[in-house]
CSV table of C-alpha atoms in Angstrom, one decimal:
chain,number,residue,atom,x,y,z
W,1,MET,CA,109.9,112.5,99.1
W,2,ASP,CA,108.8,109.7,96.9
W,3,GLU,CA,111.7,108.1,95.1
W,4,VAL,CA,109.7,107.5,91.9
W,5,ILE,CA,108.8,111.2,91.6
W,6,GLU,CA,112.4,112.3,92.2
W,7,LYS,CA,113.7,109.9,89.6
W,8,ALA,CA,111.1,111.2,87.1
W,9,VAL,CA,112.0,114.8,87.8
W,10,GLU,CA,115.7,114.0,87.5
W,11,ARG,CA,115.0,112.3,84.2
W,12,VAL,CA,113.4,115.4,82.9
W,13,ILE,CA,116.1,117.7,84.1
W,14,ARG,CA,118.8,115.6,82.4
W,15,ALA,CA,116.7,115.6,79.2
W,16,MET,CA,116.4,119.4,79.4
W,17,HIS,CA,120.2,119.7,79.6
W,18,GLU,CA,120.7,117.4,76.6
W,19,HIS,CA,118.3,119.4,74.4
W,20,LEU,CA,118.7,123.0,75.6
W,21,GLY,CA,118.9,124.3,72.0
W,22,GLU,CA,115.7,122.6,70.9
W,23,PRO,CA,112.0,123.5,71.5
W,24,ILE,CA,110.9,121.7,74.6
W,25,THR,CA,107.2,121.7,75.6
W,26,ILE,CA,105.4,120.7,78.8
W,27,ASP,CA,104.0,117.8,76.9
W,28,ASP,CA,107.5,116.6,76.0
W,29,MET,CA,108.6,116.9,79.6
W,30,ALA,CA,105.5,115.0,80.9
W,31,ARG,CA,106.2,112.2,78.4
W,32,THR,CA,109.8,111.9,79.6
W,33,ALA,CA,108.5,111.8,83.2
W,34,MET,CA,105.8,109.3,82.2
W,35,PHE,CA,103.1,111.2,84.0
W,36,SER,CA,100.1,113.2,82.9
W,37,LYS,CA,100.9,116.8,82.1
W,38,PHE,CA,98.8,118.2,85.0
W,39,HIS,CA,100.4,115.8,87.5
W,40,PHE,CA,103.9,116.3,86.1
W,41,SER,CA,103.8,120.1,86.6
W,42,ARG,CA,102.7,119.8,90.2
W,43,MET,CA,105.3,117.2,91.1
W,44,PHE,CA,108.1,119.1,89.4
W,45,GLN,CA,107.3,122.2,91.4
W,46,ARG,CA,107.1,120.1,94.5
W,47,VAL,CA,110.6,118.8,94.0
W,48,THR,CA,112.4,121.9,92.7
W,49,GLY,CA,110.3,124.8,94.1
W,50,ILE,CA,109.6,126.3,90.6
W,51,SER,CA,107.7,125.4,87.5
W,52,PRO,CA,109.2,123.2,84.7
W,53,GLY,CA,109.2,126.2,82.3
W,54,ARG,CA,111.1,128.5,84.6
W,55,PHE,CA,113.6,125.7,85.5
W,56,LEU,CA,114.2,125.2,81.7
W,57,SER,CA,114.7,128.9,81.2
W,58,ALA,CA,117.1,129.1,84.1
W,59,MET,CA,119.1,126.1,82.7
W,60,ARG,CA,119.4,127.8,79.3
W,61,LEU,CA,120.8,131.0,80.9
W,62,GLN,CA,123.1,129.0,83.1
W,63,GLU,CA,124.5,127.2,80.0
W,64,ALA,CA,124.9,130.6,78.3
W,65,LYS,CA,127.0,131.8,81.3
W,66,LYS,CA,129.2,128.7,81.0
W,67,LEU,CA,129.7,129.2,77.2
W,68,LEU,CA,130.5,132.9,77.6
W,69,LEU,CA,133.3,132.0,80.0
W,70,SER,CA,134.7,128.9,78.3
W,71,THR,CA,134.3,129.5,74.6
W,72,SER,CA,134.9,132.2,72.0
W,73,LEU,CA,131.5,131.8,70.5
W,74,THR,CA,129.7,135.1,69.8
W,75,VAL,CA,126.7,136.2,71.8
W,76,ALA,CA,124.5,135.5,68.8
W,77,GLU,CA,125.9,131.9,68.5
W,78,ILE,CA,125.4,131.3,72.2
W,79,SER,CA,121.8,132.5,72.2
W,80,HIS,CA,121.0,130.2,69.3
W,81,GLN,CA,122.8,127.3,71.0
W,82,VAL,CA,120.7,127.6,74.2
W,83,GLY,CA,117.4,127.8,72.4
W,84,TYR,CA,116.7,131.5,71.6
W,85,ASN,CA,115.7,132.6,68.1
W,86,SER,CA,116.1,136.2,69.0
W,87,ILE,CA,119.4,137.6,70.2
W,88,GLY,CA,117.5,140.7,71.5
W,89,THR,CA,115.2,138.5,73.7
W,90,PHE,CA,118.2,136.5,74.9
W,91,SER,CA,120.2,139.5,75.8
W,92,SER,CA,117.3,141.1,77.6
W,93,ARG,CA,116.5,138.0,79.7
W,94,PHE,CA,120.2,137.5,80.4
W,95,ARG,CA,120.6,141.0,81.8
W,96,SER,CA,117.4,140.9,83.8
W,97,SER,CA,118.3,137.5,85.4
W,98,VAL,CA,122.1,137.8,85.7
W,99,GLY,CA,122.4,141.5,86.3
W,100,VAL,CA,124.7,142.4,83.5
W,101,SER,CA,124.7,141.9,79.7
W,102,PRO,CA,126.2,138.8,78.1
W,103,THR,CA,129.2,140.9,76.9
W,104,GLU,CA,129.8,142.5,80.3
W,105,TYR,CA,129.5,139.1,81.9
W,106,ARG,CA,132.3,137.8,79.7
W,107,GLN,CA,134.4,140.8,80.2
W,108,LEU,CA,134.1,140.6,84.0
W,109,GLY,CA,135.0,136.9,84.0
W,110,GLY,CA,131.7,135.8,85.4
W,111,TYR,CA,131.7,138.2,88.4
W,112,THR,CA,130.5,141.6,89.2
W,113,HIS,CA,131.9,144.2,91.6
W,114,ARG,CA,128.6,145.8,92.5
W,115,LEU,CA,125.2,144.4,93.3
W,116,SER,CA,122.0,146.3,93.0
W,117,THR,CA,119.0,145.5,95.2
W,118,HIS,CA,115.3,145.8,94.4
W,119,VAL,CA,113.7,148.5,96.5
W,120,PRO,CA,110.0,147.9,97.0
W,121,ARG,CA,107.8,150.7,98.2
W,122,ARG,CA,109.1,151.9,101.6
W,123,ASP,CA,107.0,150.7,104.5
W,124,GLN,CA,107.3,151.7,108.1
W,125,GLY,CA,106.8,148.0,108.9
W,126,ALA,CA,110.3,147.1,107.5
W,127,LEU,CA,112.1,144.7,109.9
W,128,SER,CA,115.3,142.7,110.0
W,129,VAL,CA,115.8,139.0,109.2
W,130,GLN,CA,118.3,137.3,111.5
W,131,GLY,CA,119.6,133.8,111.6
W,132,HIS,CA,122.7,131.6,111.5
W,133,VAL,CA,124.5,129.9,108.6
W,134,TRP,CA,125.7,126.4,109.4
W,135,PRO,CA,128.4,124.4,107.6
W,136,PRO,CA,127.7,121.5,105.3
W,137,ASN,CA,128.4,117.9,106.4
W,138,SER,CA,131.5,117.8,104.3
W,139,GLY,CA,133.6,120.5,102.6
W,140,GLN,CA,134.4,124.0,103.8
W,141,PRO,CA,132.6,127.0,102.3
W,142,GLY,CA,134.2,130.3,101.5
W,143,PRO,CA,132.4,133.7,101.6
W,144,ILE,CA,128.7,133.3,101.7
W,145,PHE,CA,126.1,135.4,99.9
W,146,ILE,CA,122.7,135.6,101.6
W,147,GLY,CA,119.8,137.3,99.9
W,148,LEU,CA,116.0,137.7,99.9
W,149,PHE,CA,114.2,137.0,96.6
W,150,PRO,CA,110.6,136.9,95.5
W,151,ASP,CA,110.9,133.2,94.7
W,152,ARG,CA,113.2,130.2,94.7
W,153,ILE,CA,115.4,131.4,91.8
W,154,VAL,CA,118.5,133.5,92.7
W,155,GLN,CA,118.2,135.9,89.8
W,156,GLY,CA,117.7,139.6,89.2
W,157,ARG,CA,118.1,142.0,92.1
W,158,PRO,CA,117.7,140.6,95.6
W,159,VAL,CA,115.2,142.5,97.8
W,160,ARG,CA,118.0,142.8,100.4
W,161,CYS,CA,121.2,140.9,100.9
W,162,THR,CA,124.4,140.5,103.0
W,163,ILE,CA,127.7,138.8,102.8
W,164,ARG,CA,129.5,136.6,105.4
W,165,ARG,CA,133.1,135.7,105.2
W,166,SER,CA,132.4,132.4,106.8
W,167,ILE,CA,129.6,130.5,108.6
W,168,GLY,CA,128.0,132.1,111.6
W,169,PRO,CA,125.2,134.6,112.5
W,170,PHE,CA,123.8,137.0,110.0
W,171,THR,CA,121.4,140.0,109.9
W,172,ILE,CA,119.6,141.4,106.9
W,173,GLU,CA,118.4,144.9,107.7
W,174,ASP,CA,115.5,147.0,106.5
W,175,VAL,CA,113.5,144.1,104.9
W,176,PRO,CA,110.2,145.5,103.5
W,177,VAL,CA,106.8,144.0,104.2
W,178,GLY,CA,106.1,141.0,101.9
W,179,SER,CA,106.8,137.4,101.3
W,180,TRP,CA,110.4,136.5,100.5
W,181,HIS,CA,112.6,133.5,100.0
W,182,LEU,CA,115.9,133.5,101.8
W,183,MET,CA,118.6,132.0,99.6
W,184,ALA,CA,122.3,131.4,100.4
W,185,HIS,CA,125.2,130.2,98.3
W,186,ALA,CA,128.9,129.8,98.7
W,187,ALA,CA,131.9,128.8,96.7
W,188,PRO,CA,134.7,126.6,98.0
W,189,ALA,CA,136.9,128.1,100.7
W,190,ASP,CA,140.1,127.2,98.8
W,191,TYR,CA,141.2,130.1,96.7
W,192,ASP,CA,142.6,128.0,93.8
W,193,GLU,CA,139.5,125.9,93.6
W,194,LEU,CA,137.4,129.0,93.7
W,195,HIS,CA,139.3,130.5,90.8
W,196,ARG,CA,138.9,127.3,88.8
W,197,ALA,CA,135.2,127.3,89.5
W,198,GLY,CA,134.9,130.8,88.2
W,199,VAL,CA,136.8,130.0,85.0
W,200,VAL,CA,135.0,126.7,84.3
W,201,ASP,CA,131.4,127.2,85.2
W,202,ASN,CA,131.0,129.7,88.0
W,203,GLN,CA,128.5,127.5,89.7
W,204,GLU,CA,128.2,127.7,93.5
W,205,ARG,CA,129.1,124.5,95.3
W,206,PHE,CA,127.0,125.0,98.5
W,207,VAL,CA,123.5,126.3,98.8
W,208,ALA,CA,120.7,126.7,101.4
W,209,ALA,CA,117.1,128.0,101.1
W,210,HIS,CA,114.3,128.9,103.5
W,211,GLY,CA,110.9,130.3,102.9
W,212,PRO,CA,108.8,131.9,102.2
W,213,ILE,CA,109.4,134.3,105.1
W,214,VAL,CA,106.4,136.6,105.6
W,215,ILE,CA,107.3,140.1,106.8
W,216,ARG,CA,104.4,141.8,108.6
W,217,PRO,CA,104.5,145.2,110.3
W,218,ASP,CA,103.1,143.8,113.5
W,219,SER,CA,105.3,140.8,114.1
W,220,THR,CA,109.1,140.0,114.2
W,221,PRO,CA,110.1,137.0,112.1
W,222,ARG,CA,111.7,134.1,113.9
W,223,PRO,CA,115.5,133.6,113.6
W,224,VAL,CA,116.3,131.3,110.6
W,225,ASP,CA,118.8,128.4,110.5
W,226,LEU,CA,120.4,128.0,107.1
W,227,TRP,CA,122.2,124.7,106.6
W,228,LEU,CA,124.5,124.7,103.7
W,229,ARG,CA,124.7,121.6,101.6
W,230,PRO,CA,126.2,120.6,98.2
W,231,ARG,CA,124.1,121.8,95.3
W,232,CYS,CA,122.1,119.0,93.7
W,233,ILE,CA,120.4,118.4,90.4
W,234,PHE,CA,117.0,119.6,91.8
W,235,ASP,CA,118.3,123.1,92.8
W,236,PRO,CA,117.5,125.8,90.3
W,237,PRO,CA,120.7,127.3,88.8
W,238,VAL,CA,122.1,130.4,90.5
W,239,LEU,CA,121.7,133.0,87.7
W,240,LEU,CA,122.7,136.2,89.5
W,241,ALA,CA,126.3,137.2,88.7
W,242,PRO,CA,128.0,136.9,92.1
W,243,LEU,CA,130.1,139.5,93.6
W,244,ASP,CA,133.7,138.6,93.3
W,245,LEU,CA,133.9,136.6,96.5
W,246,ARG,CA,137.6,136.1,96.0
W,247,ALA,CA,137.9,139.8,96.8
W,248,VAL,CA,135.5,139.5,99.7
W,249,ALA,CA,137.8,137.0,101.3
W,250,TYR,CA,140.4,139.7,101.7
W,251,SER,CA,138.2,142.7,102.3
W,252,THR,CA,136.1,144.1,105.1
W,253,VAL,CA,133.6,145.9,102.9
W,254,VAL,CA,131.6,145.1,99.7
W,255,SER,CA,129.9,147.5,97.3
W,256,VAL,CA,126.1,147.0,97.1
W,257,ILE,CA,123.9,149.6,95.3
W,258,GLY,CA,126.8,152.0,95.4
W,259,HIS,CA,127.3,151.7,99.2
W,260,ARG,CA,130.1,150.1,101.0
W,261,TRP,CA,128.7,147.4,103.4
W,262,PRO,CA,130.7,145.6,106.0
W,263,VAL,CA,131.4,141.9,105.5
W,264,ALA,CA,130.6,139.8,108.5
W,265,ALA,CA,133.5,137.8,109.9
């Protein structure tokens, strides 16, 4: 990808982070990138996979997650600090994206013990998505979350998901007909480092993405290779509150939509 475009997008993302509590328009971003507004929006989506506005919204919620874990600020103070004028709007968007309310997120220490999935209309064409998760070039991932989402942001309820204790083959069953993005993320394998990551920022260290995967009733999708890599500045934040993968490391089952699912070795 063109280095000039990547540097321009990186400049905008850094500016977003520095001014999360302030109103930021597409015009502001385009000026920072030094491109026309129309060209800027296209190149930003090309680099990150989502629009500038959605990336900014995700960054604001990710910052709110950090502040909930690392400060004693009230929810109202945090909502204002990350650019929301209405605490009701902030709380609603936080819950829909992260899966729990801001207060619950703080009480749970940034993790959840149950994960709900979105259940589209049942279709007899539902199939499975299979593949293999491969290790990053450096570093060792711990338990790996793999989910199907409508787009490139890991937020809300996955369409379907699974958990692997380590790298290797995976299968996601009963995937409905539609177009889905396969997203994976993993924290460090070291328990102490994983614990520190949860307390400090709860941001996954390794990520992978593939898609869109189109599920049709008349064809079986090809196996997918997911190559984990260190998260970079162009990756949208992972907003969904993760299952407590520390517990997964010592368990053979995980609770998803009230059911106990096996964790792949």
